[in-house]
mmCIF file of C-alpha atoms in Angstrom:
data_model
loop_
_atom_site.group_PDB
_atom_site.id
_atom_site.type_symbol
_atom_site.label_atom_id
_atom_site.label_comp_id
_atom_site.label_asym_id
_atom_site.label_seq_id
_atom_site.Cartn_x
_atom_site.Cartn_y
_atom_site.Cartn_z
ATOM 1 C CA MET A 150 0.355 -5.019 3.447
ATOM 2 C CA ARG A 151 3.416 -6.405 1.726
ATOM 3 C CA SER A 152 2.932 -9.064 -0.902
ATOM 4 C CA SER A 153 3.701 -12.567 0.395
ATOM 5 C CA ILE A 154 2.681 -14.617 -2.646
ATOM 6 C CA SER A 155 3.401 -13.392 -6.164
ATOM 7 C CA LEU A 156 0.730 -13.923 -8.807
ATOM 8 C CA GLY A 157 2.913 -12.609 -11.610
ATOM 9 C CA ARG A 158 2.112 -9.542 -13.683
ATOM 10 C CA VAL A 159 -1.148 -8.340 -15.151
ATOM 11 C CA GLY A 160 -0.825 -5.604 -17.755
ATOM 12 C CA GLY A 161 2.769 -5.096 -16.671
ATOM 13 C CA VAL A 162 1.765 -4.546 -13.027
ATOM 14 C CA PRO A 163 3.129 -6.932 -10.352
ATOM 15 C CA VAL A 164 0.254 -8.599 -8.492
ATOM 16 C CA GLY A 165 0.511 -10.453 -5.205
ATOM 17 C CA LEU A 166 -1.336 -11.707 -2.155
ATOM 18 C CA ASN A 167 -0.602 -10.838 1.436
ATOM 19 C CA ILE A 168 -0.838 -13.951 3.591
ATOM 20 C CA SER A 169 -3.683 -12.319 5.541
ATOM 21 C CA VAL A 170 -5.953 -12.788 2.512
ATOM 22 C CA VAL A 171 -6.186 -16.459 3.493
ATOM 23 C CA VAL A 172 -8.249 -15.399 6.513
ATOM 24 C CA ILE A 173 -10.944 -13.689 4.453
ATOM 25 C CA VAL A 174 -11.042 -16.595 1.986
ATOM 26 C CA VAL A 175 -11.520 -19.143 4.778
ATOM 27 C CA ILE A 176 -14.209 -17.040 6.451
ATOM 28 C CA LEU A 177 -15.971 -16.513 3.152
ATOM 29 C CA VAL A 178 -15.933 -20.204 2.221
ATOM 30 C CA ILE A 179 -17.139 -21.344 5.651
ATOM 31 C CA GLY A 180 -19.825 -18.662 5.840
ATOM 32 C CA LEU A 181 -21.212 -19.449 2.399
ATOM 33 C CA ALA A 182 -20.840 -23.234 2.441
ATOM 34 C CA PHE A 183 -22.307 -23.760 5.913
ATOM 35 C CA GLY A 184 -24.462 -20.665 6.298
ATOM 36 C CA ARG A 185 -25.921 -18.700 3.435
ATOM 37 C CA PHE A 186 -26.102 -21.337 0.684
ATOM 38 C CA PRO A 187 -27.646 -24.207 2.750
ATOM 39 C CA ILE A 188 -30.268 -21.807 4.121
ATOM 40 C CA ALA A 189 -31.145 -20.300 0.743
ATOM 41 C CA PHE A 190 -30.883 -23.537 -1.278
ATOM 42 C CA PRO A 191 -31.603 -26.510 1.026
ATOM 43 C CA GLY A 192 -31.406 -30.165 0.064
ATOM 44 C CA LEU A 193 -28.034 -30.244 -1.694
ATOM 45 C CA SER A 194 -24.867 -32.084 -0.737
ATOM 46 C CA THR A 195 -22.142 -30.516 1.379
ATOM 47 C CA ALA A 196 -19.733 -30.927 -1.537
ATOM 48 C CA ALA A 197 -21.986 -28.787 -3.746
ATOM 49 C CA TYR A 198 -22.119 -26.010 -1.160
ATOM 50 C CA VAL A 199 -18.349 -26.085 -0.613
ATOM 51 C CA LEU A 200 -17.651 -26.018 -4.354
ATOM 52 C CA ALA A 201 -19.975 -23.041 -4.858
ATOM 53 C CA ALA A 202 -18.375 -21.259 -1.906
ATOM 54 C CA VAL A 203 -14.842 -21.803 -3.210
ATOM 55 C CA VAL A 204 -15.813 -20.541 -6.667
ATOM 56 C CA SER A 205 -17.494 -17.516 -5.068
ATOM 57 C CA ALA A 206 -14.381 -16.750 -3.011
ATOM 58 C CA LEU A 207 -12.115 -16.943 -6.059
ATOM 59 C CA LEU A 208 -14.436 -14.752 -8.125
ATOM 60 C CA PHE A 209 -14.565 -12.327 -5.233
ATOM 61 C CA LEU A 210 -10.765 -12.018 -5.229
ATOM 62 C CA ALA A 211 -10.872 -11.601 -8.999
ATOM 63 C CA SER A 212 -13.367 -8.762 -8.512
ATOM 64 C CA LEU A 213 -11.054 -7.059 -6.035
ATOM 65 C CA LEU A 214 -8.169 -7.449 -8.452
ATOM 66 C CA ALA A 215 -10.219 -5.942 -11.283
ATOM 67 C CA HIS A 216 -11.097 -2.987 -9.018
ATOM 68 C CA GLU A 217 -7.417 -2.362 -8.286
ATOM 69 C CA LEU A 218 -6.294 -2.928 -11.863
ATOM 70 C CA ALA A 219 -8.748 -0.280 -13.007
ATOM 71 C CA HIS A 220 -7.085 2.213 -10.649
ATOM 72 C CA ALA A 221 -3.645 1.165 -11.854
ATOM 73 C CA ILE A 222 -4.454 1.356 -15.566
ATOM 74 C CA VAL A 223 -5.979 4.830 -15.324
ATOM 75 C CA ALA A 224 -3.105 5.981 -13.116
ATOM 76 C CA LYS A 225 -0.561 4.822 -15.710
ATOM 77 C CA ARG A 226 -2.464 6.648 -18.431
ATOM 78 C CA HIS A 227 -2.047 9.813 -16.384
ATOM 79 C CA GLY A 228 1.698 9.383 -16.069
ATOM 80 C CA LEU A 229 1.935 7.694 -12.660
ATOM 81 C CA GLU A 230 4.078 4.633 -12.051
ATOM 82 C CA VAL A 231 2.492 1.588 -10.428
ATOM 83 C CA ASN A 232 4.749 -0.394 -8.099
ATOM 84 C CA GLY A 233 2.295 -3.247 -7.685
ATOM 85 C CA ILE A 234 -1.063 -4.483 -6.435
ATOM 86 C CA THR A 235 -1.563 -6.465 -3.242
ATOM 87 C CA LEU A 236 -4.737 -8.155 -2.026
ATOM 88 C CA TRP A 237 -4.965 -8.454 1.752
ATOM 89 C CA LEU A 238 -7.324 -9.038 4.683
ATOM 90 C CA LEU A 239 -9.413 -5.889 4.283
ATOM 91 C CA GLY A 240 -9.369 -5.496 0.521
ATOM 92 C CA GLY A 241 -6.726 -4.385 -1.954
ATOM 93 C CA VAL A 242 -3.962 -1.838 -2.373
ATOM 94 C CA ALA A 243 -2.404 -0.505 -5.561
ATOM 95 C CA GLU A 244 0.849 1.293 -4.842
ATOM 96 C CA LEU A 245 1.236 4.348 -7.043
ATOM 97 C CA ARG A 246 4.410 6.392 -7.322
ATOM 98 C CA GLY A 247 3.790 10.054 -7.853
ATOM 99 C CA GLU A 248 0.612 12.042 -7.820
ATOM 100 C CA PRO A 249 -2.099 13.204 -10.210
ATOM 101 C CA ARG A 250 -1.299 16.420 -12.022
ATOM 102 C CA SER A 251 -4.799 17.844 -11.759
ATOM 103 C CA PRO A 252 -8.098 17.445 -9.890
ATOM 104 C CA GLY A 253 -9.555 15.854 -13.014
ATOM 105 C CA ALA A 254 -6.895 13.151 -13.100
ATOM 106 C CA ASP A 255 -7.331 12.562 -9.358
ATOM 107 C CA LEU A 256 -11.072 12.136 -9.856
ATOM 108 C CA LYS A 257 -10.685 9.688 -12.737
ATOM 109 C CA ILE A 258 -8.158 7.522 -10.905
ATOM 110 C CA ALA A 259 -10.330 7.365 -7.793
ATOM 111 C CA GLY A 260 -13.685 6.965 -9.510
ATOM 112 C CA VAL A 261 -12.778 4.168 -11.911
ATOM 113 C CA GLY A 262 -12.503 1.611 -9.082
ATOM 114 C CA PRO A 263 -16.108 1.884 -7.830
ATOM 115 C CA LEU A 264 -17.281 2.172 -11.438
ATOM 116 C CA THR A 265 -15.559 -1.128 -12.219
ATOM 117 C CA SER A 266 -17.229 -2.760 -9.218
ATOM 118 C CA VAL A 267 -20.641 -1.519 -10.355
ATOM 119 C CA VAL A 268 -20.044 -2.887 -13.854
ATOM 120 C CA LEU A 269 -18.992 -6.234 -12.392
ATOM 121 C CA GLY A 270 -22.097 -6.217 -10.234
ATOM 122 C CA GLY A 271 -24.211 -5.760 -13.345
ATOM 123 C CA LEU A 272 -22.392 -8.556 -15.174
ATOM 124 C CA PHE A 273 -22.869 -10.975 -12.278
ATOM 125 C CA ALA A 274 -26.545 -9.985 -12.044
ATOM 126 C CA LEU A 275 -26.903 -10.690 -15.766
ATOM 127 C CA LEU A 276 -25.215 -14.071 -15.304
ATOM 128 C CA SER A 277 -27.536 -14.869 -12.409
ATOM 129 C CA TRP A 278 -30.556 -14.112 -14.558
ATOM 130 C CA GLY A 279 -29.149 -15.949 -17.569
ATOM 131 C CA VAL A 280 -28.386 -19.231 -15.802
ATOM 132 C CA SER A 281 -31.820 -19.218 -14.170
ATOM 133 C CA VAL A 282 -33.474 -18.746 -17.581
ATOM 134 C CA ILE A 283 -31.667 -21.744 -19.055
ATOM 135 C CA GLY A 284 -32.708 -23.888 -16.116
ATOM 136 C CA ALA A 285 -29.395 -24.203 -14.278
ATOM 137 C CA PRO A 286 -29.496 -25.233 -10.594
ATOM 138 C CA PRO A 287 -30.694 -22.398 -8.321
ATOM 139 C CA LEU A 288 -27.421 -22.596 -6.363
ATOM 140 C CA ILE A 289 -25.490 -21.358 -9.405
ATOM 141 C CA SER A 290 -27.878 -18.486 -9.929
ATOM 142 C CA GLY A 291 -27.674 -17.651 -6.231
ATOM 143 C CA MET A 292 -23.883 -17.683 -6.324
ATOM 144 C CA PHE A 293 -23.783 -15.100 -9.115
ATOM 145 C CA GLY A 294 -26.497 -13.082 -7.379
ATOM 146 C CA TYR A 295 -24.382 -12.971 -4.233
ATOM 147 C CA LEU A 296 -21.369 -11.735 -6.198
ATOM 148 C CA ALA A 297 -23.506 -9.074 -7.871
ATOM 149 C CA ALA A 298 -24.660 -7.738 -4.500
ATOM 150 C CA VAL A 299 -21.144 -7.871 -3.065
ATOM 151 C CA ASN A 300 -19.652 -5.814 -5.896
ATOM 152 C CA VAL A 301 -22.348 -3.151 -5.672
ATOM 153 C CA LEU A 302 -21.883 -2.926 -1.900
ATOM 154 C CA LEU A 303 -18.139 -2.713 -2.448
ATOM 155 C CA ALA A 304 -18.619 0.271 -4.742
ATOM 156 C CA VAL A 305 -21.052 2.014 -2.377
ATOM 157 C CA PHE A 306 -18.879 1.494 0.698
ATOM 158 C CA ASN A 307 -15.757 2.790 -1.014
ATOM 159 C CA LEU A 308 -17.554 5.902 -2.207
ATOM 160 C CA VAL A 309 -17.995 7.150 1.360
ATOM 161 C CA PRO A 310 -16.305 10.596 1.229
ATOM 162 C CA ALA A 311 -13.516 9.752 3.641
ATOM 163 C CA ALA A 312 -9.835 9.172 2.823
ATOM 164 C CA PRO A 313 -8.244 6.810 2.166
ATOM 165 C CA LEU A 314 -11.391 5.303 0.643
ATOM 166 C CA ASP A 315 -12.091 6.036 -3.009
ATOM 167 C CA GLY A 316 -14.777 8.465 -1.919
ATOM 168 C CA GLY A 317 -12.126 10.355 0.018
ATOM 169 C CA ARG A 318 -10.103 10.669 -3.186
ATOM 170 C CA VAL A 319 -13.197 11.954 -4.970
ATOM 171 C CA LEU A 320 -13.794 14.453 -2.164
ATOM 172 C CA ARG A 321 -10.164 15.554 -2.380
ATOM 173 C CA ALA A 322 -10.460 16.095 -6.134
ATOM 174 C CA PHE A 323 -13.580 18.247 -5.749
ATOM 175 C CA LEU A 324 -12.064 20.305 -2.924
ATOM 176 C CA TRP A 325 -8.816 20.661 -4.855
ATOM 177 C CA ALA A 326 -10.729 21.997 -7.873
ATOM 178 C CA ARG A 327 -12.723 24.369 -5.683
ATOM 179 C CA TRP A 328 -9.962 25.639 -3.398
ATOM 180 C CA HIS A 329 -7.055 25.350 -5.855
ATOM 181 C CA ASP A 330 -5.021 24.022 -2.917
ATOM 182 C CA ARG A 331 -4.073 20.357 -3.001
ATOM 183 C CA LEU A 332 -2.647 20.319 0.523
ATOM 184 C CA ARG A 333 -5.756 21.806 2.084
ATOM 185 C CA ALA A 334 -7.971 19.415 0.123
ATOM 186 C CA ALA A 335 -5.909 16.364 1.091
ATOM 187 C CA VAL A 336 -5.910 17.286 4.783
ATOM 188 C CA ALA A 337 -9.682 17.826 4.741
ATOM 189 C CA ALA A 338 -10.266 14.421 3.104
ATOM 190 C CA ALA A 339 -7.957 12.716 5.609
ATOM 191 C CA ARG A 340 -9.740 14.303 8.554
ATOM 192 C CA ALA A 341 -13.071 13.171 7.141
ATOM 193 C CA GLY A 342 -11.619 9.654 7.007
ATOM 194 C CA ARG A 343 -10.586 9.837 10.638
ATOM 195 C CA VAL A 344 -14.077 10.953 11.692
ATOM 196 C CA PHE A 345 -15.673 8.141 9.691
ATOM 197 C CA GLY A 346 -13.271 5.669 11.283
ATOM 198 C CA TYR A 347 -14.226 6.776 14.782
ATOM 199 C CA VAL A 348 -17.910 6.438 13.882
ATOM 200 C CA LEU A 349 -17.352 2.848 12.714
ATOM 201 C CA ILE A 350 -15.434 2.040 15.907
ATOM 202 C CA ALA A 351 -18.267 3.428 18.038
ATOM 203 C CA ILE A 352 -20.940 1.504 16.130
ATOM 204 C CA GLY A 353 -18.877 -1.662 16.272
ATOM 205 C CA PHE A 354 -18.325 -1.311 20.021
ATOM 206 C CA LEU A 355 -22.034 -0.787 20.622
ATOM 207 C CA ASN A 356 -22.835 -3.903 18.575
ATOM 208 C CA LEU A 357 -20.361 -5.960 20.576
ATOM 209 C CA VAL A 358 -21.478 -4.848 24.043
ATOM 210 C CA SER A 359 -25.155 -5.222 23.132
ATOM 211 C CA GLY A 360 -24.510 -8.716 21.795
ATOM 212 C CA LEU A 361 -26.310 -7.966 18.538
ATOM 213 C CA SER A 362 -23.772 -9.626 16.267
ATOM 214 C CA LEU A 363 -20.094 -10.236 15.584
ATOM 215 C CA GLN A 364 -20.444 -7.683 12.833
ATOM 216 C CA GLY A 365 -19.330 -5.162 15.429
ATOM 217 C CA PHE A 366 -15.858 -6.691 15.502
ATOM 218 C CA TRP A 367 -15.371 -6.095 11.783
ATOM 219 C CA LEU A 368 -16.763 -2.567 11.981
ATOM 220 C CA ALA A 369 -14.361 -1.720 14.797
ATOM 221 C CA LEU A 370 -11.460 -3.315 12.909
ATOM 222 C CA ILE A 371 -12.176 -1.331 9.759
ATOM 223 C CA GLY A 372 -12.700 1.832 11.793
ATOM 224 C CA LEU A 373 -9.367 1.403 13.560
ATOM 225 C CA PHE A 374 -7.622 0.870 10.259
ATOM 226 C CA LEU A 375 -9.250 3.964 8.758
ATOM 227 C CA VAL A 376 -8.286 6.128 11.731
ATOM 228 C CA ASN A 377 -4.659 5.011 11.569
ATOM 229 C CA ALA A 378 -4.490 5.282 7.782
ATOM 230 C CA ALA A 379 -6.131 8.714 7.660
ATOM 231 C CA THR A 380 -3.884 10.043 10.434
ATOM 232 C CA ALA A 381 -0.761 8.742 8.698
ATOM 233 C CA GLU A 382 -1.948 10.177 5.402
ATOM 234 C CA GLU A 383 -2.505 13.627 6.878
ATOM 235 C CA GLN A 384 0.959 13.585 8.442
ATOM 236 C CA GLN A 385 2.543 12.353 5.226
ATOM 237 C CA THR A 386 0.705 15.024 3.260
ATOM 238 C CA GLN A 387 2.090 17.767 5.462
ATOM 239 C CA ILE A 388 5.613 16.331 5.359
ATOM 240 C CA ASP A 389 5.519 16.006 1.570
ATOM 241 C CA ALA A 390 4.263 19.558 1.304
ATOM 242 C CA ALA A 391 7.037 20.826 3.549
ATOM 243 C CA LEU A 392 9.736 18.915 1.659
ATOM 244 C CA HIS A 393 8.528 19.966 -1.777
ATOM 245 C CA GLY A 394 11.275 21.650 -3.757
ATOM 246 C CA ILE A 395 14.140 20.260 -1.671
ATOM 247 C CA THR A 396 16.631 18.319 -3.778
ATOM 248 C CA VAL A 397 18.560 15.203 -2.849
ATOM 249 C CA GLY A 398 21.800 17.157 -3.120
ATOM 250 C CA GLU A 399 20.678 19.495 -0.313
ATOM 251 C CA VAL A 400 20.077 16.584 2.038
ATOM 252 C CA MET A 401 22.679 13.929 1.257
ATOM 253 C CA SER A 402 25.860 13.249 3.198
ATOM 254 C CA ARG A 403 28.604 14.039 0.705
ATOM 255 C CA ASP A 404 31.699 11.948 0.104
ATOM 256 C CA PRO A 405 30.656 9.052 2.369
ATOM 257 C CA VAL A 406 33.241 6.734 3.902
ATOM 258 C CA VAL A 407 33.458 3.741 1.564
ATOM 259 C CA ALA A 408 34.888 0.218 1.636
ATOM 260 C CA HIS A 409 35.978 -2.287 -1.000
ATOM 261 C CA PRO A 410 33.756 -5.314 -1.772
ATOM 262 C CA ASP A 411 36.658 -7.728 -1.175
ATOM 263 C CA GLU A 412 37.507 -6.368 2.259
ATOM 264 C CA THR A 413 36.623 -8.655 5.164
ATOM 265 C CA VAL A 414 34.025 -7.828 7.776
ATOM 266 C CA ALA A 415 36.733 -7.865 10.451
ATOM 267 C CA GLY A 416 38.786 -5.433 8.372
ATOM 268 C CA LEU A 417 35.846 -3.061 8.054
ATOM 269 C CA VAL A 418 35.239 -3.142 11.809
ATOM 270 C CA ASP A 419 38.878 -2.472 12.696
ATOM 271 C CA ARG A 420 39.587 0.070 9.960
ATOM 272 C CA LEU A 421 36.366 2.072 9.824
ATOM 273 C CA VAL A 422 33.552 1.136 12.201
ATOM 274 C CA LEU A 423 35.499 1.625 15.429
ATOM 275 C CA ARG A 424 37.024 4.869 14.112
ATOM 276 C CA HIS A 425 34.132 6.611 12.365
ATOM 277 C CA HIS A 426 31.156 5.175 14.276
ATOM 278 C CA LEU A 427 28.941 5.358 11.213
ATOM 279 C CA SER A 428 25.995 3.056 10.530
ATOM 280 C CA THR A 429 26.318 2.761 6.752
ATOM 281 C CA TYR A 430 29.239 1.977 4.438
ATOM 282 C CA PRO A 431 28.782 1.980 0.649
ATOM 283 C CA LEU A 432 31.042 -0.364 -1.313
ATOM 284 C CA ARG A 433 33.042 0.927 -4.268
ATOM 285 C CA ASP A 434 34.832 -1.357 -6.724
ATOM 286 C CA ASP A 435 38.143 -0.824 -8.512
ATOM 287 C CA ASP A 436 36.419 1.215 -11.234
ATOM 288 C CA GLY A 437 34.936 3.576 -8.674
ATOM 289 C CA ARG A 438 31.403 2.320 -9.153
ATOM 290 C CA PHE A 439 28.863 1.574 -6.450
ATOM 291 C CA ALA A 440 28.977 -2.155 -5.602
ATOM 292 C CA GLY A 441 26.605 -2.571 -2.652
ATOM 293 C CA LEU A 442 25.704 -1.269 0.781
ATOM 294 C CA VAL A 443 26.793 -2.576 4.198
ATOM 295 C CA THR A 444 25.099 -1.500 7.426
ATOM 296 C CA LEU A 445 26.002 -2.221 11.034
ATOM 297 C CA GLY A 446 22.946 -4.424 11.231
ATOM 298 C CA ARG A 447 24.367 -6.656 8.497
ATOM 299 C CA VAL A 448 27.778 -6.675 10.175
ATOM 300 C CA ARG A 449 26.310 -7.762 13.502
ATOM 301 C CA ARG A 450 24.548 -10.704 11.863
ATOM 302 C CA VAL A 451 27.915 -12.220 10.973
ATOM 303 C CA PRO A 452 29.194 -14.498 13.793
ATOM 304 C CA PRO A 453 32.433 -13.080 15.329
ATOM 305 C CA ASP A 454 34.443 -16.142 14.327
ATOM 306 C CA ASP A 455 33.384 -15.759 10.686
ATOM 307 C CA ARG A 456 34.218 -12.073 10.314
ATOM 308 C CA VAL A 457 37.826 -12.652 9.336
ATOM 309 C CA ILE A 458 36.827 -14.845 6.373
ATOM 310 C CA THR A 459 33.595 -13.167 5.269
ATOM 311 C CA ARG A 460 33.892 -10.623 2.449
ATOM 312 C CA LEU A 461 31.759 -7.499 2.453
ATOM 313 C CA ARG A 462 30.279 -8.382 -0.942
ATOM 314 C CA GLU A 463 28.813 -11.516 0.687
ATOM 315 C CA ILE A 464 26.728 -9.589 3.207
ATOM 316 C CA ALA A 465 26.071 -6.348 1.311
ATOM 317 C CA CYS A 466 22.695 -5.287 0.020
ATOM 318 C CA PRO A 467 23.143 -5.627 -3.775
ATOM 319 C CA PRO A 468 23.139 -2.420 -5.860
ATOM 320 C CA SER A 469 19.872 -3.406 -7.573
ATOM 321 C CA ASP A 470 18.066 -3.367 -4.192
ATOM 322 C CA VAL A 471 19.368 0.035 -3.103
ATOM 323 C CA PRO A 472 17.367 3.116 -4.193
ATOM 324 C CA THR A 473 19.480 5.519 -6.235
ATOM 325 C CA ALA A 474 19.127 9.178 -7.131
ATOM 326 C CA ARG A 475 20.906 12.090 -8.759
ATOM 327 C CA PRO A 476 21.785 15.217 -6.742
ATOM 328 C CA GLY A 477 19.175 17.246 -8.628
ATOM 329 C CA ASP A 478 16.288 14.831 -8.032
ATOM 330 C CA GLN A 479 13.411 15.859 -5.766
ATOM 331 C CA LEU A 480 13.714 14.469 -2.240
ATOM 332 C CA THR A 481 10.000 13.586 -2.123
ATOM 333 C CA GLU A 482 10.408 11.335 -5.162
ATOM 334 C CA LEU A 483 13.385 9.559 -3.586
ATOM 335 C CA LEU A 484 11.493 9.026 -0.322
ATOM 336 C CA GLN A 485 8.827 7.101 -2.220
ATOM 337 C CA ARG A 486 11.485 4.790 -3.636
ATOM 338 C CA MET A 487 13.109 4.396 -0.219
ATOM 339 C CA SER A 488 9.843 3.383 1.406
ATOM 340 C CA GLY A 489 10.053 -0.310 2.113
ATOM 341 C CA SER A 490 13.615 -0.631 0.820
ATOM 342 C CA THR A 491 15.763 -3.295 2.444
ATOM 343 C CA ASP A 492 18.060 -1.065 4.504
ATOM 344 C CA GLY A 493 16.174 2.232 4.413
ATOM 345 C CA ARG A 494 19.095 4.020 2.755
ATOM 346 C CA ALA A 495 19.722 5.457 -0.694
ATOM 347 C CA VAL A 496 22.875 6.276 -2.623
ATOM 348 C CA VAL A 497 23.425 9.315 -4.800
ATOM 349 C CA LEU A 498 25.269 8.821 -8.089
ATOM 350 C CA ASP A 499 26.556 11.263 -10.666
ATOM 351 C CA ASP A 500 25.834 10.975 -14.381
ATOM 352 C CA ASP A 501 28.728 8.508 -14.785
ATOM 353 C CA GLY A 502 27.420 6.208 -12.074
ATOM 354 C CA HIS A 503 30.031 7.195 -9.494
ATOM 355 C CA LEU A 504 29.066 7.472 -5.842
ATOM 356 C CA VAL A 505 28.852 11.080 -4.620
ATOM 357 C CA GLY A 506 26.561 10.896 -1.612
ATOM 358 C CA LEU A 507 24.397 8.899 0.764
ATOM 359 C CA VAL A 508 20.896 9.530 2.136
ATOM 360 C CA THR A 509 20.171 7.932 5.520
ATOM 361 C CA PRO A 510 17.292 8.164 8.011
ATOM 362 C CA THR A 511 19.445 10.609 9.991
ATOM 363 C CA ASP A 512 19.747 12.913 6.963
ATOM 364 C CA ILE A 513 15.989 12.821 6.453
ATOM 365 C CA SER A 514 15.214 13.442 10.130
ATOM 366 C CA ARG A 515 17.592 16.404 10.188
ATOM 367 C CA THR A 516 15.893 17.873 7.123
ATOM 368 C CA ILE A 517 12.408 17.443 8.574
ATOM 369 C CA GLN A 518 13.500 19.105 11.836
ATOM 370 C CA THR A 519 14.772 22.164 9.992
ATOM 371 C CA VAL A 520 12.276 22.281 7.143
ATOM 372 C CA ASP A 521 10.117 24.876 8.883
ATOM 373 C CA LEU A 522 12.963 27.339 8.341
ATOM 374 C CA ARG A 523 12.374 27.104 4.599
ATOM 375 C CA ALA A 524 9.543 28.670 2.597
ATOM 376 C CA ARG A 525 8.235 25.989 0.260
ATOM 377 C CA GLU A 526 5.278 25.609 -2.070
ATOM 378 C CA PRO A 527 2.803 22.969 -0.808
ATOM 379 C CA TYR A 528 3.050 19.627 -2.521
ATOM 380 C CA ARG A 529 1.364 16.309 -1.991
ATOM 381 C CA THR A 530 2.105 12.691 -2.808
ATOM 382 C CA PRO A 531 -1.176 10.767 -2.704
ATOM 383 C CA ARG A 532 -1.558 7.352 -1.154
ATOM 384 C CA GLY A 533 -4.417 5.033 -0.506
ATOM 385 C CA ALA A 534 -5.918 1.617 -0.522
ATOM 386 C CA ASP A 535 -9.149 -0.197 -1.003
ATOM 387 C CA LEU A 536 -11.232 -1.527 1.840
ATOM 388 C CA ALA A 537 -14.032 -3.957 1.778
ATOM 389 C CA PRO A 538 -17.355 -2.887 3.191
ATOM 390 C CA PRO A 539 -18.365 -4.218 6.610
ATOM 391 C CA PRO A 540 -20.259 -7.503 6.705
ATOM 392 C CA PRO A 541 -24.030 -7.450 6.965
ATOM 393 C CA GLY A 542 -25.861 -8.286 10.173
ATOM 394 C CA ASP A 543 -26.210 -11.860 11.388
ATOM 395 C CA ARG A 544 -29.672 -12.265 9.934
ATOM 396 C CA THR A 545 -28.820 -10.740 6.588
ATOM 397 C CA PRO A 546 -27.840 -13.368 4.027
ATOM 398 C CA GLY A 547 -24.604 -12.610 2.254
ATOM 399 C CA GLY A 548 -23.039 -9.276 1.452
ATOM 400 C CA PRO A 549 -19.500 -7.898 1.322
ATOM 401 C CA SER A 550 -17.298 -7.230 4.221
ATOM 402 C CA SER A 551 -14.124 -5.421 4.928
ATOM 403 C CA GLY A 552 -12.512 -8.653 5.272
ATOM 404 C CA GLY A 553 -15.189 -9.722 7.680
ATOM 405 C CA PRO A 554 -17.574 -12.623 7.399
ATOM 406 C CA ALA A 555 -21.064 -12.177 6.296
ATOM 407 C CA PRO A 556 -23.624 -14.236 8.068
ATOM 408 C CA GLY A 557 -23.490 -16.527 5.157
ATOM 409 C CA GLY A 558 -19.966 -15.630 4.398
ATOM 410 C CA PRO A 559 -17.908 -12.490 4.377
ATOM 411 C CA ALA A 560 -17.788 -10.139 1.587
ATOM 412 C CA PRO A 561 -15.160 -8.435 -0.400
ATOM 413 C CA GLY A 562 -13.738 -5.073 -0.172
ATOM 414 C CA GLY A 563 -12.236 -2.075 -1.638
ATOM 415 C CA THR A 564 -9.904 0.985 -0.611
ATOM 416 C CA VAL A 565 -7.097 2.375 1.921
ATOM 417 C CA PRO A 566 -2.702 3.125 2.440
ATOM 418 C CA PRO A 567 1.301 2.417 2.698
ATOM 419 C CA ALA A 568 4.036 4.186 1.797
ATOM 420 C CA GLY A 569 3.301 4.531 -1.821
ATOM 421 C CA ARG A 570 -0.184 5.246 -2.592
ATOM 422 C CA ARG A 571 -2.559 3.410 -4.609
ATOM 423 C CA ASP A 572 -4.270 6.373 -5.889
ATOM 424 C CA ALA A 573 -6.916 3.949 -6.002
ATOM 425 C CA ALA A 574 -9.654 3.722 -3.701
#
């Protein structure tokens, strides 16, 4: 669910589209322009139907964006950082860094998304009524009516009490408040999400084998996504809880073997790689400051004949793209920054910016393997994403879908995760 197309920033939050969103837009336009709209409003030109469908698709994406922005804005007000928002095939994801401090904050962040969708549904319903009163073409009124229904369905679907849907976040907040145990609450919500996912897969499979409609395909797709997301979330919850309280300094490899930015690739191979057999080599300049990161993967991408003339600075991951930390930082916070980083490594700097350590996947794996020997207080870093509701049956005109087509066009969606949660649902 990485962003493929940047849409800039909205309220200081980076917004982008994953290329998969093109699929839902195409399905929506085709379904509305050649299905729902011609049936509901016959006698118009194809151009009119296509124009209305395109406008509906764009307003649908805008509705999804508003849903996610609501999560992001409330999250920021509660002290969480927002890495960005991405719209994709099955809805939207707002990546949050950190976690709510209380059940109340968790509830507000989760609940504002569906509330926004309900408000949008009311606004579109009001627009539908207003344009019909002033005598506008019925197609325009029908377009707004469709968007009103889609937003309400989006809110209802995402309120199902199953993580990583918004309803799962709400369930987690209530259980957290009741049990006073965030880990237990998060695991319960994730397991509810997995059960709901299996139910959707079963219903979808039955629809497909009975030949009732292609709606079964979308139900099964959403169900599969929910099962995978909920399972990953439960595992991540338990790992975060186990790693809580461990600092970067306890995990890092101290005094890593370093190279100079002006050294050649061939020099690095002869001097260090063949002797130390390490996978990562930080670069340090003449002032002793971190100047980039070279991995064996980057070295191998340099043709053998070019290694004697290629400088390490030319192939290194630049310092700005490498996650950094201080020895006293929490490991769980660093892991969030490392998620999705270019080389999957982080460097540890002292207060003067000098390199003192390195955190690699091997360091993290070693820590996870031995973490059960430590007694740690449970801790949880939330994640999530928004899914669109499944499309209505073949005979039902319109309606939102988890990225799936409605009979007259697919419908939009709402909440589910990545490595970095969108405490949004």
